[in-house]
PDB file of C-alpha atoms and ligand atoms in Angstrom:
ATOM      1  CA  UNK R   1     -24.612 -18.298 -30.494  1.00 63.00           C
ATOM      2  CA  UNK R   2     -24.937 -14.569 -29.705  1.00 80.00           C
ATOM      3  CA  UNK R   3     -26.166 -11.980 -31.455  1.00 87.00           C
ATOM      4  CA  UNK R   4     -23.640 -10.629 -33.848  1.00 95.00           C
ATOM      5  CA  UNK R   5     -23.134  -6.601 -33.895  1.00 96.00           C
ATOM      6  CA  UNK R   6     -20.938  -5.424 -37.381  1.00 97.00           C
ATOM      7  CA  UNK R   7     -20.208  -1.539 -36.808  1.00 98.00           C
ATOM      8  CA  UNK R   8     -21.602   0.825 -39.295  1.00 98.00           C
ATOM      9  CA  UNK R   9     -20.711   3.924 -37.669  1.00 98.00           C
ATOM     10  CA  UNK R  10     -17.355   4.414 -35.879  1.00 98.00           C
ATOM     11  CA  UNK R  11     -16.896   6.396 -32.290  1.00 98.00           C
ATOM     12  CA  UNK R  12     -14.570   9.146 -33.949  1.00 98.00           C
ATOM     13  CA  UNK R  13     -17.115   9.978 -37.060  1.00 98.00           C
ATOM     14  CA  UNK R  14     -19.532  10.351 -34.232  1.00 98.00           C
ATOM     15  CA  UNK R  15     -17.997  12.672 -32.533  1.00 98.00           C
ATOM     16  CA  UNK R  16     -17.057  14.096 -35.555  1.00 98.00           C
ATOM     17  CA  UNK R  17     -20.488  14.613 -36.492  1.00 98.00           C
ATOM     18  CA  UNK R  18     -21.899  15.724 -32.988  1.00 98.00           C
ATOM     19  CA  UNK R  19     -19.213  18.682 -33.425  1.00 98.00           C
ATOM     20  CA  UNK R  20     -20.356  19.965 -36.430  1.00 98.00           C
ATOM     21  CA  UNK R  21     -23.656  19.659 -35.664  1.00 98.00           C
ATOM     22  CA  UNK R  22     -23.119  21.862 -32.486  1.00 98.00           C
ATOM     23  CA  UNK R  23     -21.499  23.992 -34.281  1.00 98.00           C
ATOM     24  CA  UNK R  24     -23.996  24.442 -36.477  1.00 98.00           C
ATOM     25  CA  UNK R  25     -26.682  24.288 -34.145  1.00 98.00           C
ATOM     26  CA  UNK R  26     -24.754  27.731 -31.919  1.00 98.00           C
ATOM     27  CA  UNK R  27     -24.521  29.511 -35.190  1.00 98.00           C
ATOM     28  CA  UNK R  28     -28.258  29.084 -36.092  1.00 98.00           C
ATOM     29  CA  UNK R  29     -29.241  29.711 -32.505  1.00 98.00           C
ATOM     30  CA  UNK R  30     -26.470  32.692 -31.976  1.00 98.00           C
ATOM     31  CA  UNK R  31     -27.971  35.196 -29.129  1.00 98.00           C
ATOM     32  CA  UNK R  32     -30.633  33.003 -28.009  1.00 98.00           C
ATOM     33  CA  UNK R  33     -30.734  30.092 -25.413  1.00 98.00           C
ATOM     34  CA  UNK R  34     -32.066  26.756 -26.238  1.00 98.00           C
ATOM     35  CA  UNK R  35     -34.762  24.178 -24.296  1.00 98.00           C
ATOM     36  CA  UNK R  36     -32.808  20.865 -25.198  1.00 98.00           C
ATOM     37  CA  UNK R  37     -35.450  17.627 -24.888  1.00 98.00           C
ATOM     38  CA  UNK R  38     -34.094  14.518 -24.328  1.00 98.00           C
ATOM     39  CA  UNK R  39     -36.289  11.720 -25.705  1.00 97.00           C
ATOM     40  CA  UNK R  40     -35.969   9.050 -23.378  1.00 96.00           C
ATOM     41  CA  UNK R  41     -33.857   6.540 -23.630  1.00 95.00           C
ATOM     42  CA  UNK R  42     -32.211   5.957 -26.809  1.00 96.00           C
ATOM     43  CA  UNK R  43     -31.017   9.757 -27.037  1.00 98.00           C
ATOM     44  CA  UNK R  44     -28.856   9.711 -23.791  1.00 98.00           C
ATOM     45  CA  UNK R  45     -25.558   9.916 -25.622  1.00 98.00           C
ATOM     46  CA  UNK R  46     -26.514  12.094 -28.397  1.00 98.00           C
ATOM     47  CA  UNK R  47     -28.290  14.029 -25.908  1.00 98.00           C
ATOM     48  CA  UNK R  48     -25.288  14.945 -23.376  1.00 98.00           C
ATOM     49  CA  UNK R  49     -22.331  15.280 -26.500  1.00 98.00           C
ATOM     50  CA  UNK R  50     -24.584  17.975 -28.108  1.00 98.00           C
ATOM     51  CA  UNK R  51     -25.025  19.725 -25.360  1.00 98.00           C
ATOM     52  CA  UNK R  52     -21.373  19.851 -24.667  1.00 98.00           C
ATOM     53  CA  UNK R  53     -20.853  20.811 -28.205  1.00 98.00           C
ATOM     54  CA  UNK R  54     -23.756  23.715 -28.305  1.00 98.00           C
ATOM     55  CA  UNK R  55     -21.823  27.065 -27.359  1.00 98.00           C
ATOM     56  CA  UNK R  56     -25.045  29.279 -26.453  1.00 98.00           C
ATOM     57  CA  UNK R  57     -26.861  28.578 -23.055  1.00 98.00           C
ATOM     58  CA  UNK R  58     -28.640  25.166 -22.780  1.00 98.00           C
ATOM     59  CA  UNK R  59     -31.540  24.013 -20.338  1.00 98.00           C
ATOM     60  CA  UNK R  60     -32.741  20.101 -20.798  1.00 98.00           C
ATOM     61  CA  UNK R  61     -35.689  18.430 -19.579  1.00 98.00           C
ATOM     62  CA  UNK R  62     -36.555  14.698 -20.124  1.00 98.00           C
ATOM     63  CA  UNK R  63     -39.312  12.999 -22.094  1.00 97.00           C
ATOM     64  CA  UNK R  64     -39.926   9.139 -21.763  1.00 96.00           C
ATOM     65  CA  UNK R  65     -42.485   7.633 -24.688  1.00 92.00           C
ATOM     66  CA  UNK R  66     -43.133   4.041 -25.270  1.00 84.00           C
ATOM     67  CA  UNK R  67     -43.260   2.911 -29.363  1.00 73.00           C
ATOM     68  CA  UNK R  68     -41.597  -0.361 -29.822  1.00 56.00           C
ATOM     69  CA  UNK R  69     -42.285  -2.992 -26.981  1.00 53.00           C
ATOM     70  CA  UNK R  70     -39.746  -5.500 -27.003  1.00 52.00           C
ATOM     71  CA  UNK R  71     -39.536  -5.814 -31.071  1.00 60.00           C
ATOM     72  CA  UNK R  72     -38.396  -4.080 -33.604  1.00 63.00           C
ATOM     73  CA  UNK R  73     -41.222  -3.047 -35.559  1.00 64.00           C
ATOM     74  CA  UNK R  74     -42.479   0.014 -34.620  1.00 60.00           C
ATOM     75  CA  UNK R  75     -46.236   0.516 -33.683  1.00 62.00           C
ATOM     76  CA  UNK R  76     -48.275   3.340 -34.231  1.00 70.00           C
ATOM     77  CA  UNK R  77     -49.705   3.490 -30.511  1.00 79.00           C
ATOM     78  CA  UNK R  78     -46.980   5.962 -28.971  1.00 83.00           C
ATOM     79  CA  UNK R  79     -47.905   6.780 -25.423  1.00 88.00           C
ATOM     80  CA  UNK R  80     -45.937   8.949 -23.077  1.00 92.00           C
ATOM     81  CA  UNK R  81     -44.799   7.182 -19.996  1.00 94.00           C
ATOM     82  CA  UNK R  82     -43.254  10.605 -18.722  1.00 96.00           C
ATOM     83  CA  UNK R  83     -43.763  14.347 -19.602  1.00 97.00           C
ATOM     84  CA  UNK R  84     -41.457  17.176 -19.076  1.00 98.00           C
ATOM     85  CA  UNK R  85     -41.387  18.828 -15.940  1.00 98.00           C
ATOM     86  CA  UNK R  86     -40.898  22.300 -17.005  1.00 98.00           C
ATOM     87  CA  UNK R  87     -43.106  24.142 -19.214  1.00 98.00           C
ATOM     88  CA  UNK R  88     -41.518  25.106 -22.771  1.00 98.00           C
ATOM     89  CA  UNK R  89     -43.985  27.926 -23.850  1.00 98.00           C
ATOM     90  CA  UNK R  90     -41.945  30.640 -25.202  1.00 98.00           C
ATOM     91  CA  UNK R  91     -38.302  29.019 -25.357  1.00 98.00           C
ATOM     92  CA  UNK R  92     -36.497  27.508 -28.130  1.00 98.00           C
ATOM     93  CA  UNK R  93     -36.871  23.780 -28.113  1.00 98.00           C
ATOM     94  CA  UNK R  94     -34.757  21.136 -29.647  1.00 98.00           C
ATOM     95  CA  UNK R  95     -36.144  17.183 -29.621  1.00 98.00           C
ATOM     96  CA  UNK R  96     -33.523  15.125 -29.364  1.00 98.00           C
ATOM     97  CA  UNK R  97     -34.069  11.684 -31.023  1.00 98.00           C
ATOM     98  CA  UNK R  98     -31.543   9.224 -31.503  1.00 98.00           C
ATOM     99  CA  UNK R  99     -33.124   7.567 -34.348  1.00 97.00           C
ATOM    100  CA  UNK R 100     -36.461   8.838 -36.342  1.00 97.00           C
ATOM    101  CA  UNK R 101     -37.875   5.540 -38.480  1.00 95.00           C
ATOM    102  CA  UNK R 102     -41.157   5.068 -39.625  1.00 94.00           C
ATOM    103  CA  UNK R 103     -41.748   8.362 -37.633  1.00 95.00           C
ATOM    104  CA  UNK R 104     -44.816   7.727 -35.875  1.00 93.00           C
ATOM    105  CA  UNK R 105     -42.858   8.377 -32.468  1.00 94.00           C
ATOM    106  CA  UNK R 106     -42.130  12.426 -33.671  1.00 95.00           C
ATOM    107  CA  UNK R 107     -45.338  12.429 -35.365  1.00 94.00           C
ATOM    108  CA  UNK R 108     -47.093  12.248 -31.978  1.00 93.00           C
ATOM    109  CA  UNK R 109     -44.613  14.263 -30.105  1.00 95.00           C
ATOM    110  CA  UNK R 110     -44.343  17.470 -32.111  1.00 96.00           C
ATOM    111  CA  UNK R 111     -47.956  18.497 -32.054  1.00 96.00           C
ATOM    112  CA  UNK R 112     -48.556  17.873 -28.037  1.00 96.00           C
ATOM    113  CA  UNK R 113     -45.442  19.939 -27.692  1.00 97.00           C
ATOM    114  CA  UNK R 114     -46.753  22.914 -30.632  1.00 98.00           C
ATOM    115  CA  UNK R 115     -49.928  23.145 -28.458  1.00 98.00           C
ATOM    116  CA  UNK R 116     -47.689  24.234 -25.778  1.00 98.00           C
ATOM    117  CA  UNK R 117     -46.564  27.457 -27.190  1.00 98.00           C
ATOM    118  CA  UNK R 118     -42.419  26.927 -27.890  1.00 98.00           C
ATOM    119  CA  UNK R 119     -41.145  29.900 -29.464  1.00 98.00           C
ATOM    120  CA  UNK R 120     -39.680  27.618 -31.968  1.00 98.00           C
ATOM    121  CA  UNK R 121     -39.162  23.564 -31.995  1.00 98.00           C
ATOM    122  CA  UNK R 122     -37.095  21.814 -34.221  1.00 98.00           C
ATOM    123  CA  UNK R 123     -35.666  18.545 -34.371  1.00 98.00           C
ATOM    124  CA  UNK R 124     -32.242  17.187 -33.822  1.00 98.00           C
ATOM    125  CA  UNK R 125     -31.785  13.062 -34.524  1.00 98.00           C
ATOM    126  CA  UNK R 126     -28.632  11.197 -34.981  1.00 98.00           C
ATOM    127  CA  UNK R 127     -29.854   8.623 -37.262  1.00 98.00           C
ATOM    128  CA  UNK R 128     -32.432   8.983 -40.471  1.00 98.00           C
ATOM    129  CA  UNK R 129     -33.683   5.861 -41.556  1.00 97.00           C
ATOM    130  CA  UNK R 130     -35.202   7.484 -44.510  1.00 95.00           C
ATOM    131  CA  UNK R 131     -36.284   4.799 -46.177  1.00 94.00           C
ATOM    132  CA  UNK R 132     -38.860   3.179 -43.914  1.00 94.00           C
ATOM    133  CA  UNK R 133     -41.264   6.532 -43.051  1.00 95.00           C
ATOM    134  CA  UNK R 134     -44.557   5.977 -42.880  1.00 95.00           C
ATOM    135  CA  UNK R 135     -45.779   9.328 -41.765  1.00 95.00           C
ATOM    136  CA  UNK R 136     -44.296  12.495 -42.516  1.00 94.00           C
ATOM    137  CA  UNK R 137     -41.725  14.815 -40.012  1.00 96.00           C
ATOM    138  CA  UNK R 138     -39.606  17.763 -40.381  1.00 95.00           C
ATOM    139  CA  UNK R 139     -36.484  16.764 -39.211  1.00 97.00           C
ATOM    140  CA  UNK R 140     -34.285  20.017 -39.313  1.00 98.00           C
ATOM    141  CA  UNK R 141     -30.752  18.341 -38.033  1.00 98.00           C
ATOM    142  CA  UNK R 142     -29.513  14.702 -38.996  1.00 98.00           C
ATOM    143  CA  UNK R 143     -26.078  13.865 -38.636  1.00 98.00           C
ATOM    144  CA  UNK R 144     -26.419  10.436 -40.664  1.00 98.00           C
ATOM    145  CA  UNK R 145     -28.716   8.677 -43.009  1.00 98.00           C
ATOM    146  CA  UNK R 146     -28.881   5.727 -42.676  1.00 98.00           C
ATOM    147  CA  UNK R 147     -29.889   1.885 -44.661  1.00 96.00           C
ATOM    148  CA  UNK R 148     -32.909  -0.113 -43.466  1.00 96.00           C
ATOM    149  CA  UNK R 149     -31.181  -2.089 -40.925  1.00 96.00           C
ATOM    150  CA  UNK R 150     -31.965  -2.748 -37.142  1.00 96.00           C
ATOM    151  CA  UNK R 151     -29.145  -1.149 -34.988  1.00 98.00           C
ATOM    152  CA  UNK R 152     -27.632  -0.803 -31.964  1.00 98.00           C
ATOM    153  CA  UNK R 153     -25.114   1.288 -30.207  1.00 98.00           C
ATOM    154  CA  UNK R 154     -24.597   4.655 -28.957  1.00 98.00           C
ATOM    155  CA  UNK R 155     -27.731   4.425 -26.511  1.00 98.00           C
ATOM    156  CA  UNK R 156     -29.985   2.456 -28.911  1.00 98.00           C
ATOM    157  CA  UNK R 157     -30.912  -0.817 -27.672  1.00 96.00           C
ATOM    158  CA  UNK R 158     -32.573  -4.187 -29.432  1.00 95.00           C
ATOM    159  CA  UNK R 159     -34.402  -5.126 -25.910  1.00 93.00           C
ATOM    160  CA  UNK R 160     -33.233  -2.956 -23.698  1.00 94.00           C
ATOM    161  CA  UNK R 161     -29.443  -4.284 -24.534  1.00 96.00           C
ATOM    162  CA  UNK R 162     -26.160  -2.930 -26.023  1.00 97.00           C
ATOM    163  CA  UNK R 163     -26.987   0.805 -25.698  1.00 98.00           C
ATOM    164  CA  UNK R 164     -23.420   0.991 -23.751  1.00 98.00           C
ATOM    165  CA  UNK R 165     -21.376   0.678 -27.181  1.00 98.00           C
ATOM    166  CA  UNK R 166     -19.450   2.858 -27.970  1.00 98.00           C
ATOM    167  CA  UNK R 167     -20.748   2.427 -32.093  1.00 98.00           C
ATOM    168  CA  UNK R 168     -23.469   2.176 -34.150  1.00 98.00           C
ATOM    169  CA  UNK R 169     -23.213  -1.530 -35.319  1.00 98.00           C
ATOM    170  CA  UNK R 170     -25.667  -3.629 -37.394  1.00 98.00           C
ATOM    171  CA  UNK R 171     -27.222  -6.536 -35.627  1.00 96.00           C
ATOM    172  CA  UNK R 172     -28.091  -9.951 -36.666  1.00 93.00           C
ATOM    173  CA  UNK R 173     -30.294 -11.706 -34.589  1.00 85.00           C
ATOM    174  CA  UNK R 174     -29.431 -15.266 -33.136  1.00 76.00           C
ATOM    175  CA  UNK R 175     -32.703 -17.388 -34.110  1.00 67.00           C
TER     176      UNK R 175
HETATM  177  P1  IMP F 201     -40.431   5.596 -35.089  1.00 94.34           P
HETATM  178  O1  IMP F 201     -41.560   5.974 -34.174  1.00 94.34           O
HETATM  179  O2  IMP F 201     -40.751   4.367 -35.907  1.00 94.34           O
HETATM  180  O3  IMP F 201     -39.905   6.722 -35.934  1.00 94.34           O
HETATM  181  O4  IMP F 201     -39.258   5.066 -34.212  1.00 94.34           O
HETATM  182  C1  IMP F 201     -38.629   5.832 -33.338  1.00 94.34           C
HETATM  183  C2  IMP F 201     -38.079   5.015 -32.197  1.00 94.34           C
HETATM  184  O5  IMP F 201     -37.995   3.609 -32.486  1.00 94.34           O
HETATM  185  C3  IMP F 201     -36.669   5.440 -31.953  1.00 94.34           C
HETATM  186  O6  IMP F 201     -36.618   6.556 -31.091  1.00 94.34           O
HETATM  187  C4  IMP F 201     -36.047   4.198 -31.367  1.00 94.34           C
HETATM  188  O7  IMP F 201     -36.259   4.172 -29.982  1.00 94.34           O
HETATM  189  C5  IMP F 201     -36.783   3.068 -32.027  1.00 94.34           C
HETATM  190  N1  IMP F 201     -36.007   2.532 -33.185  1.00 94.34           N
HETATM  191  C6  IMP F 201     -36.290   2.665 -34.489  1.00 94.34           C
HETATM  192  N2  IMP F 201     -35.370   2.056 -35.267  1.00 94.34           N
HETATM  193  C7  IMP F 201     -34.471   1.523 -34.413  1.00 94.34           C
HETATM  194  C8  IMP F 201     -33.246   0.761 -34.599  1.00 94.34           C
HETATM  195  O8  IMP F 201     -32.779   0.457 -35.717  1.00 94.34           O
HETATM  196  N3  IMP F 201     -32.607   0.406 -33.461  1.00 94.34           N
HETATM  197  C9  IMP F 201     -33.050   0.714 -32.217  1.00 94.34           C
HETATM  198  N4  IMP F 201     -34.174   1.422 -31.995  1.00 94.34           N
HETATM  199  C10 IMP F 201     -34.874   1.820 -33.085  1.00 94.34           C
HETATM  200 MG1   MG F 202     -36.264   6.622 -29.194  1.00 94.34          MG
END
């Protein structure tokens, strides 16, 4: 049998939510340009409708950071597989996670990038799973909170799989 996916968060109230959150994010940031950082690779989607969404001027760079293995219980030995390429000191940066957990991932982040002299950083995640942190972040922007369940969808994968959905679905494992 396959894995089974149930959807938990529809395309539309996505894009729903993306909107407002750009629209939120332009009024906040009105008269300045933002740094957008793409955490690699579970952001991709969230990443490129926000920008599209985000009405001041937008520059992106890429970050790639390892947490989870092949599992999904989260580790506390983040590394970073790839850095930015551009420096950040003095810009406005935005992370852009697609899903902060127990948080150890952000936790690690943030202060490597505060050493590096942003004029502000802030983050941006599409899903809050609020109930399983571990250690604390400030996570300015969250378009949904979300129960403790594994999911899937919208660029986050169980095993490097199903990130091409279109949804956020719950999914039960085949074992
Ligand atoms: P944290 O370090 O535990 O906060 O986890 C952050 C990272 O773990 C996210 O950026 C995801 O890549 C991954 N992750 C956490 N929960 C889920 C999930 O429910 N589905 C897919 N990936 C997840
Ligand atoms: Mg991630």
């Amino acid at each position: 049998m396959a894995d089974k996916i149930t959807e938990l968060i529809s395309e539309d109230l996505i894009d729903t939510k993306v909107r407002q959150l750009g629209e939120r994010i332009s009024r906040e940031y009105s008269g300045k340009s933002i740094h957008l950082i793409c955490i690699l690779k579970g952001s991709i989607f969230f990443f490129s409708d926000l920008a599209k969404r985000i009405k001041v001027p937008v520059t992106m760079d890429f970050m790639s950071v390892s947490s989870y293995g092949s599992g999904t219980e989260s580790k506390g030995d983040v590394r970073i597989k790839k850095d930015l390429d551009d420096s950040i000191k003095g810009k406005h940066v935005i992370i852009v996670e697609d899903i902060v957990d127990s948080g150890y991932t952000l936790s690690k982040i943030i202060p490597i990038l505060r050493d590096r002299e942003p004029a502000s950083l802030e983050v941006a995640t599409l899903l809050d799973k609020p109930d399983r942190r571990v250690v604390d972040v400030e996570v300015k922007y969250t378009c949904f909170n979300i129960p403790d369940e594994f999911v899937v969808g919208y660029g986050l994968d169980y095993d490097q799989k199903y990130r091409d959905l279109p949804y956020v679905g719950v999914i039960k494992f085949d074992n």
